[in-house]
Amino acid sequence: MSGNLAAFACGVILLYTFPMLPPLPWLIAAAFPLVWAALHIQRLARLAVLLLSVLTGVTWASWHASERLQQVLPASLEGQVVSVSGYLCNIPTHGSFNSLRFNFCITHWHRGDSSLVSAGELPRTVRLAWYGNGDKRLPGHRLRLDVVLKKPHGAMNPAGFRYETWLFRKGFRATGTVRDVAEAPAVSCTAHCQYAAWRLDLADSLASVMGEAEHYPLLASLLMGHRGAMTAEHWAVLKATGTIHLVAISGLHLGLVAIGAGFLARRLITFLPAGYPAPQRQRYLVLGVVAIACLLYALAAGFTVPTRRALIMVLVAGWIWLKGRQVSAWHGLALALFLVVLTDPFAPLDQGFWLSFGAVSVLILVFAGRLAPPRWLAALALAQAAVFVGLWPILSVLDQGQPYSGLLANLFAIPWVSFVVMPLLMAGTALVWCVPGSRDAVLLVFDGALEVLWRVLNWLASLALPDSGADVGLAAAMALLVLLVLMVPAPRLRMVLLFAGALLLGASSIREPLANPWVEQVEMRVWDVGQGLSVLIRHHDQVLLYDTGPAVPGVFSSVESVLIPNFRRLGIRRIDTLVISHADSDHAGGLSALFAAYPVGEVISGEPERLQALDGGYGGPVPAACKSSPPRTIAGVRVQFWQGDDADQADNSNDLSCVVIAMDPGRRFQVILPGDITAAVERAMIVAPRLSGSRTSEPTTRIVMAPHHGSNTSSTISWVEALAPDWVIYSAGYRHRFGHPHPTVVDRYHAVGSRQLNTAYSGAVRMVLDDTGVRVDQQRATAPFWIRGPITDW
């Protein structure tokens, strides 16, 4: 039975490895021979049933994915103001740029005064931002909105966070901005609408009663899973200490509710007449109370994905307890896995899915086979060590590391939250509800308990311990060895395993600590960083990085979300030359994070003084001025740096951009990275004597990054005709308000025969330059079925 449940779950997971969604008729047709084999071929019956379970899982997930993908925003509505009616799906939160962000469940689309009729199914849930109104409240729960929408879209790189996957997983089939808001009481309110309204009222009540608490953001997160009041500082500390799971209502919180409810239920049963109800019915009664309490808490917490997953796990654990532990823990895990993917076929797209089931699997491995359980303190330390090393390979596959400070932080935070904070919050909230006059005293106690937690986490975060970064193979080998050490009872065998682990770590560190992988051919990567720029050029073991993309302090950094995960995936351990064209935030974002993560040999910039005075901090080598940087050869590639002679009198920082021209010795290719230069600098560059050497012999292939993302202030006719590039690449945001690239610029490059790519529609672009020419790879060409492939009609 467990095998069939696990096989179904594997089928659901398997779907998300497919490049395209398999047609449902094919999947149904494939079931018939398996059913026939299971009924008529006894030797193959078991295998046929397992394969049928896998196929059923694939079909189940494919059906749900197909239904979600059918919700499509027509291209004719993208960028247009449309009117929709519906209700708030979640609690609005304050976002960046003074915005109010919320999920909106649409019940009606309007054009004028009538419902909008469309041949296809329109999105039912959208993610919206109301800019310039972050300090306002929406006029009600049921609303009519004027919105500007676009299809789900996000940066597409080989590694790193994929916003488009997150949107698909959450069911958002469009995103957009709000232009006008009006209350719409006439919108019919279904059960889900009423639940969303109840939770909004609950959040308002909590804020009115407990909003004066110093640690209200943590309090609201722990009590009802509302994290809208959390600040950038909160998230930075929690991330640095690996304790984000504390503010996501999960198994820890529901487990505590289950223990508390079970304890109260058993105590209440003692007041009933002796022998009534029967012992077996008492267990059912206790489990029923536990299930109701956990369900109510999960509903108050928003019934989010991790909350539902935790609820299922807690109920399965209760079922095992009900059976008197006669059921294997592994069978319980298989049942929980089956129920999670059955109720939520999109769960495998969540990193939390893999981490939670990975953690439970590790704990079962370590504790299930023990004859006697260790004491509570030893058990806590053992559990934390096992989960830390057990999740190491999973995090490596997910292109993440886990901070070593997380081991210490969780050793303190989990028991403190479990045995002090959560009981106080539950009991104190009940007390305030029953005796409103106790509020001030209760809040004082709440703040005291949370202050202790926050001070410890802050201190551990300030230690700035490194992450457990390693390649997947080494992480898996070390996790296996350490788990074996924790599991085996023989001391001698433990010593042998520890010695093997030490040898493995020693062998992995023999190589030069800062050595980059060897790349035989010149490789150029234009990262998809949205409205910004970042280009990587590498050859042999040398790495040149041109710009670091955009960053908004406390909100987003392309260094952290794009560059570091992809550098880790490529095995890059150092940056030899970093060129920052100029100090604008869309080209020089996240520098302090980059310098903290990687050693950098030299920095060259068109604005060295301004670069060191950036608001987000600098923290790197003293940058050299572009104009005074001589040409050099980097791993056989000739690299020149150029800046206009009148840069000191430039009207804007764009014209201060440091231009990089790279050419191989055989003049097979030339790469020009011009930053954000405008028309005046382009004219000067075309006739610059210093660059005449790069023009005397035309390269076989010329690749140009379009100046200023394709703005009409650049890429003049004279520039385009003088260079006549074979390839031109735009690094721009999808349907960004700046409208890059400008249609006139696209037409100019088209007129000289240039092939054009745009990261907004291609994702990251990889070019391999060798004797055979240029091999071009677009990241969206390898996108999974739920992410749009390369778009050519732009």
mmCIF file with all atom_site columns, N, CA and C in Angstrom, residues 212-219 222 233-234 237-238 412-413 416-417 420-422 424-425 442-460:
data_model
loop_
_atom_site.group_PDB
_atom_site.id
_atom_site.type_symbol
_atom_site.label_atom_id
_atom_site.label_alt_id
_atom_site.label_comp_id
_atom_site.label_asym_id
_atom_site.label_entity_id
_atom_site.label_seq_id
_atom_site.pdbx_PDB_ins_code
_atom_site.Cartn_x
_atom_site.Cartn_y
_atom_site.Cartn_z
_atom_site.occupancy
_atom_site.B_iso_or_equiv
_atom_site.pdbx_formal_charge
_atom_site.auth_seq_id
_atom_site.auth_comp_id
_atom_site.auth_asym_id
_atom_site.auth_atom_id
_atom_site.pdbx_PDB_model_num
ATOM 1   N N  . GLU A 1 212 ? 0.128  47.832 19.463 1.00 0.00 ? 212 GLU A N  1
ATOM 2   C CA . GLU A 1 212 ? 1.080  48.672 20.190 1.00 0.00 ? 212 GLU A CA 1
ATOM 3   C C  . GLU A 1 212 ? 2.274  47.886 20.717 1.00 0.00 ? 212 GLU A C  1
ATOM 4   N N  . ALA A 1 213 ? 2.250  46.576 20.594 1.00 0.00 ? 213 ALA A N  1
ATOM 5   C CA . ALA A 1 213 ? 3.374  45.770 21.066 1.00 0.00 ? 213 ALA A CA 1
ATOM 6   C C  . ALA A 1 213 ? 4.632  46.101 20.267 1.00 0.00 ? 213 ALA A C  1
ATOM 7   N N  . GLU A 1 214 ? 5.750  46.148 20.950 1.00 0.00 ? 214 GLU A N  1
ATOM 8   C CA . GLU A 1 214 ? 7.010  46.480 20.273 1.00 0.00 ? 214 GLU A CA 1
ATOM 9   C C  . GLU A 1 214 ? 7.343  45.461 19.200 1.00 0.00 ? 214 GLU A C  1
ATOM 10  N N  . HIS A 1 215 ? 7.067  44.202 19.492 1.00 0.00 ? 215 HIS A N  1
ATOM 11  C CA . HIS A 1 215 ? 7.379  43.130 18.546 1.00 0.00 ? 215 HIS A CA 1
ATOM 12  C C  . HIS A 1 215 ? 6.108  42.619 17.863 1.00 0.00 ? 215 HIS A C  1
ATOM 13  N N  . TYR A 1 216 ? 5.223  43.559 17.529 1.00 0.00 ? 216 TYR A N  1
ATOM 14  C CA . TYR A 1 216 ? 3.977  43.150 16.871 1.00 0.00 ? 216 TYR A CA 1
ATOM 15  C C  . TYR A 1 216 ? 4.205  42.380 15.568 1.00 0.00 ? 216 TYR A C  1
ATOM 16  N N  . PRO A 1 217 ? 5.181  42.757 14.723 1.00 0.00 ? 217 PRO A N  1
ATOM 17  C CA . PRO A 1 217 ? 5.383  41.971 13.493 1.00 0.00 ? 217 PRO A CA 1
ATOM 18  C C  . PRO A 1 217 ? 5.632  40.490 13.772 1.00 0.00 ? 217 PRO A C  1
ATOM 19  N N  . LEU A 1 218 ? 6.466  40.182 14.768 1.00 0.00 ? 218 LEU A N  1
ATOM 20  C CA . LEU A 1 218 ? 6.711  38.784 15.114 1.00 0.00 ? 218 LEU A CA 1
ATOM 21  C C  . LEU A 1 218 ? 5.468  38.165 15.740 1.00 0.00 ? 218 LEU A C  1
ATOM 22  N N  . LEU A 1 219 ? 4.790  38.929 16.558 1.00 0.00 ? 219 LEU A N  1
ATOM 23  C CA . LEU A 1 219 ? 3.593  38.440 17.240 1.00 0.00 ? 219 LEU A CA 1
ATOM 24  C C  . LEU A 1 219 ? 2.521  38.048 16.227 1.00 0.00 ? 219 LEU A C  1
ATOM 25  N N  . LEU A 1 222 ? 3.496  34.835 14.269 1.00 0.00 ? 222 LEU A N  1
ATOM 26  C CA . LEU A 1 222 ? 3.383  33.593 15.020 1.00 0.00 ? 222 LEU A CA 1
ATOM 27  C C  . LEU A 1 222 ? 1.947  33.241 15.349 1.00 0.00 ? 222 LEU A C  1
ATOM 28  N N  . GLU A 1 233 ? 14.651 44.466 7.919  1.00 0.00 ? 233 GLU A N  1
ATOM 29  C CA . GLU A 1 233 ? 15.572 44.041 8.976  1.00 0.00 ? 233 GLU A CA 1
ATOM 30  C C  . GLU A 1 233 ? 15.165 42.681 9.539  1.00 0.00 ? 233 GLU A C  1
ATOM 31  N N  . HIS A 1 234 ? 13.864 42.484 9.743  1.00 0.00 ? 234 HIS A N  1
ATOM 32  C CA . HIS A 1 234 ? 13.391 41.187 10.227 1.00 0.00 ? 234 HIS A CA 1
ATOM 33  C C  . HIS A 1 234 ? 13.824 40.068 9.276  1.00 0.00 ? 234 HIS A C  1
ATOM 34  N N  . VAL A 1 237 ? 17.649 39.265 9.334  1.00 0.00 ? 237 VAL A N  1
ATOM 35  C CA . VAL A 1 237 ? 18.093 38.506 10.513 1.00 0.00 ? 237 VAL A CA 1
ATOM 36  C C  . VAL A 1 237 ? 17.622 37.059 10.430 1.00 0.00 ? 237 VAL A C  1
ATOM 37  N N  . LEU A 1 238 ? 16.364 36.857 10.063 1.00 0.00 ? 238 LEU A N  1
ATOM 38  C CA . LEU A 1 238 ? 15.833 35.497 9.967  1.00 0.00 ? 238 LEU A CA 1
ATOM 39  C C  . LEU A 1 238 ? 16.550 34.692 8.890  1.00 0.00 ? 238 LEU A C  1
ATOM 40  N N  . PHE A 1 412 ? 18.518 27.101 19.976 1.00 0.00 ? 412 PHE A N  1
ATOM 41  C CA . PHE A 1 412 ? 17.893 27.954 20.983 1.00 0.00 ? 412 PHE A CA 1
ATOM 42  C C  . PHE A 1 412 ? 16.452 28.297 20.617 1.00 0.00 ? 412 PHE A C  1
ATOM 43  N N  . ALA A 1 413 ? 16.228 28.711 19.381 1.00 0.00 ? 413 ALA A N  1
ATOM 44  C CA . ALA A 1 413 ? 14.942 29.289 19.004 1.00 0.00 ? 413 ALA A CA 1
ATOM 45  C C  . ALA A 1 413 ? 13.806 28.278 19.049 1.00 0.00 ? 413 ALA A C  1
ATOM 46  N N  . TRP A 1 416 ? 12.745 27.598 22.639 1.00 0.00 ? 416 TRP A N  1
ATOM 47  C CA . TRP A 1 416 ? 12.229 28.840 23.223 1.00 0.00 ? 416 TRP A CA 1
ATOM 48  C C  . TRP A 1 416 ? 10.845 29.176 22.672 1.00 0.00 ? 416 TRP A C  1
ATOM 49  N N  . VAL A 1 417 ? 10.693 29.052 21.348 1.00 0.00 ? 417 VAL A N  1
ATOM 50  C CA . VAL A 1 417 ? 9.390  29.305 20.745 1.00 0.00 ? 417 VAL A CA 1
ATOM 51  C C  . VAL A 1 417 ? 8.383  28.237 21.157 1.00 0.00 ? 417 VAL A C  1
ATOM 52  N N  . VAL A 1 420 ? 8.065  28.415 25.425 1.00 0.00 ? 420 VAL A N  1
ATOM 53  C CA . VAL A 1 420 ? 7.870  29.698 26.088 1.00 0.00 ? 420 VAL A CA 1
ATOM 54  C C  . VAL A 1 420 ? 6.961  30.608 25.269 1.00 0.00 ? 420 VAL A C  1
ATOM 55  N N  . VAL A 1 421 ? 7.413  30.951 24.046 1.00 0.00 ? 421 VAL A N  1
ATOM 56  C CA . VAL A 1 421 ? 6.717  31.982 23.274 1.00 0.00 ? 421 VAL A CA 1
ATOM 57  C C  . VAL A 1 421 ? 5.301  31.552 22.883 1.00 0.00 ? 421 VAL A C  1
ATOM 58  N N  . MET A 1 422 ? 5.160  30.416 22.210 1.00 0.00 ? 422 MET A N  1
ATOM 59  C CA . MET A 1 422 ? 3.844  30.012 21.716 1.00 0.00 ? 422 MET A CA 1
ATOM 60  C C  . MET A 1 422 ? 2.844  29.755 22.845 1.00 0.00 ? 422 MET A C  1
ATOM 61  N N  . LEU A 1 424 ? 2.781  31.192 25.745 1.00 0.00 ? 424 LEU A N  1
ATOM 62  C CA . LEU A 1 424 ? 2.429  32.515 26.249 1.00 0.00 ? 424 LEU A CA 1
ATOM 63  C C  . LEU A 1 424 ? 1.484  33.240 25.289 1.00 0.00 ? 424 LEU A C  1
ATOM 64  N N  . LEU A 1 425 ? 1.766  33.171 23.993 1.00 0.00 ? 425 LEU A N  1
ATOM 65  C CA . LEU A 1 425 ? 0.907  33.847 23.014 1.00 0.00 ? 425 LEU A CA 1
ATOM 66  C C  . LEU A 1 425 ? -0.500 33.275 23.023 1.00 0.00 ? 425 LEU A C  1
ATOM 67  N N  . VAL A 1 442 ? -0.388 41.736 29.496 1.00 0.00 ? 442 VAL A N  1
ATOM 68  C CA . VAL A 1 442 ? -0.117 40.618 28.576 1.00 0.00 ? 442 VAL A CA 1
ATOM 69  C C  . VAL A 1 442 ? 0.867  41.048 27.497 1.00 0.00 ? 442 VAL A C  1
ATOM 70  N N  . LEU A 1 443 ? 0.683  42.247 26.927 1.00 0.00 ? 443 LEU A N  1
ATOM 71  C CA . LEU A 1 443 ? 1.606  42.720 25.899 1.00 0.00 ? 443 LEU A CA 1
ATOM 72  C C  . LEU A 1 443 ? 3.011  42.879 26.446 1.00 0.00 ? 443 LEU A C  1
ATOM 73  N N  . LEU A 1 444 ? 3.130  43.283 27.706 1.00 0.00 ? 444 LEU A N  1
ATOM 74  C CA . LEU A 1 444 ? 4.441  43.406 28.334 1.00 0.00 ? 444 LEU A CA 1
ATOM 75  C C  . LEU A 1 444 ? 5.134  42.047 28.403 1.00 0.00 ? 444 LEU A C  1
ATOM 76  N N  . VAL A 1 445 ? 4.367  41.012 28.754 1.00 0.00 ? 445 VAL A N  1
ATOM 77  C CA . VAL A 1 445 ? 4.925  39.656 28.809 1.00 0.00 ? 445 VAL A CA 1
ATOM 78  C C  . VAL A 1 445 ? 5.298  39.183 27.406 1.00 0.00 ? 445 VAL A C  1
ATOM 79  N N  . PHE A 1 446 ? 4.411  39.439 26.429 1.00 0.00 ? 446 PHE A N  1
ATOM 80  C CA . PHE A 1 446 ? 4.706  39.055 25.042 1.00 0.00 ? 446 PHE A CA 1
ATOM 81  C C  . PHE A 1 446 ? 6.023  39.674 24.579 1.00 0.00 ? 446 PHE A C  1
ATOM 82  N N  . ASP A 1 447 ? 6.165  40.987 24.793 1.00 0.00 ? 447 ASP A N  1
ATOM 83  C CA . ASP A 1 447 ? 7.372  41.679 24.340 1.00 0.00 ? 447 ASP A CA 1
ATOM 84  C C  . ASP A 1 447 ? 8.615  41.168 25.051 1.00 0.00 ? 447 ASP A C  1
ATOM 85  N N  . GLY A 1 448 ? 8.477  40.792 26.312 1.00 0.00 ? 448 GLY A N  1
ATOM 86  C CA . GLY A 1 448 ? 9.626  40.263 27.034 1.00 0.00 ? 448 GLY A CA 1
ATOM 87  C C  . GLY A 1 448 ? 10.114 38.950 26.441 1.00 0.00 ? 448 GLY A C  1
ATOM 88  N N  . ALA A 1 449 ? 9.184  38.044 26.145 1.00 0.00 ? 449 ALA A N  1
ATOM 89  C CA . ALA A 1 449 ? 9.568  36.748 25.576 1.00 0.00 ? 449 ALA A CA 1
ATOM 90  C C  . ALA A 1 449 ? 10.135 36.901 24.174 1.00 0.00 ? 449 ALA A C  1
ATOM 91  N N  . LEU A 1 450 ? 9.519  37.768 23.372 1.00 0.00 ? 450 LEU A N  1
ATOM 92  C CA . LEU A 1 450 ? 10.005 37.964 22.003 1.00 0.00 ? 450 LEU A CA 1
ATOM 93  C C  . LEU A 1 450 ? 11.298 38.763 21.965 1.00 0.00 ? 450 LEU A C  1
ATOM 94  N N  . GLU A 1 451 ? 11.515 39.636 22.941 1.00 0.00 ? 451 GLU A N  1
ATOM 95  C CA . GLU A 1 451 ? 12.759 40.394 23.006 1.00 0.00 ? 451 GLU A CA 1
ATOM 96  C C  . GLU A 1 451 ? 13.952 39.469 23.218 1.00 0.00 ? 451 GLU A C  1
ATOM 97  N N  . VAL A 1 452 ? 13.778 38.475 24.090 1.00 0.00 ? 452 VAL A N  1
ATOM 98  C CA . VAL A 1 452 ? 14.857 37.504 24.313 1.00 0.00 ? 452 VAL A CA 1
ATOM 99  C C  . VAL A 1 452 ? 15.185 36.780 23.001 1.00 0.00 ? 452 VAL A C  1
ATOM 100 N N  . LEU A 1 453 ? 14.140 36.325 22.321 1.00 0.00 ? 453 LEU A N  1
ATOM 101 C CA . LEU A 1 453 ? 14.346 35.633 21.042 1.00 0.00 ? 453 LEU A CA 1
ATOM 102 C C  . LEU A 1 453 ? 15.059 36.531 20.042 1.00 0.00 ? 453 LEU A C  1
ATOM 103 N N  . TRP A 1 454 ? 14.606 37.777 19.929 1.00 0.00 ? 454 TRP A N  1
ATOM 104 C CA . TRP A 1 454 ? 15.155 38.664 18.904 1.00 0.00 ? 454 TRP A CA 1
ATOM 105 C C  . TRP A 1 454 ? 16.588 39.074 19.216 1.00 0.00 ? 454 TRP A C  1
ATOM 106 N N  . ARG A 1 455 ? 16.911 39.270 20.475 1.00 0.00 ? 455 ARG A N  1
ATOM 107 C CA . ARG A 1 455 ? 18.284 39.635 20.832 1.00 0.00 ? 455 ARG A CA 1
ATOM 108 C C  . ARG A 1 455 ? 19.264 38.514 20.487 1.00 0.00 ? 455 ARG A C  1
ATOM 109 N N  . VAL A 1 456 ? 18.867 37.285 20.757 1.00 0.00 ? 456 VAL A N  1
ATOM 110 C CA . VAL A 1 456 ? 19.742 36.151 20.450 1.00 0.00 ? 456 VAL A CA 1
ATOM 111 C C  . VAL A 1 456 ? 19.925 36.016 18.939 1.00 0.00 ? 456 VAL A C  1
ATOM 112 N N  . LEU A 1 457 ? 18.830 36.117 18.189 1.00 0.00 ? 457 LEU A N  1
ATOM 113 C CA . LEU A 1 457 ? 18.930 35.996 16.729 1.00 0.00 ? 457 LEU A CA 1
ATOM 114 C C  . LEU A 1 457 ? 19.761 37.134 16.145 1.00 0.00 ? 457 LEU A C  1
ATOM 115 N N  . ASN A 1 458 ? 19.583 38.341 16.665 1.00 0.00 ? 458 ASN A N  1
ATOM 116 C CA . ASN A 1 458 ? 20.372 39.472 16.193 1.00 0.00 ? 458 ASN A CA 1
ATOM 117 C C  . ASN A 1 458 ? 21.857 39.248 16.437 1.00 0.00 ? 458 ASN A C  1
ATOM 118 N N  . TRP A 1 459 ? 22.186 38.747 17.607 1.00 0.00 ? 459 TRP A N  1
ATOM 119 C CA . TRP A 1 459 ? 23.587 38.499 17.930 1.00 0.00 ? 459 TRP A CA 1
ATOM 120 C C  . TRP A 1 459 ? 24.185 37.441 17.014 1.00 0.00 ? 459 TRP A C  1
ATOM 121 N N  . LEU A 1 460 ? 23.459 36.357 16.789 1.00 0.00 ? 460 LEU A N  1
ATOM 122 C CA . LEU A 1 460 ? 23.962 35.302 15.908 1.00 0.00 ? 460 LEU A CA 1
ATOM 123 C C  . LEU A 1 460 ? 24.102 35.813 14.474 1.00 0.00 ? 460 LEU A C  1
#
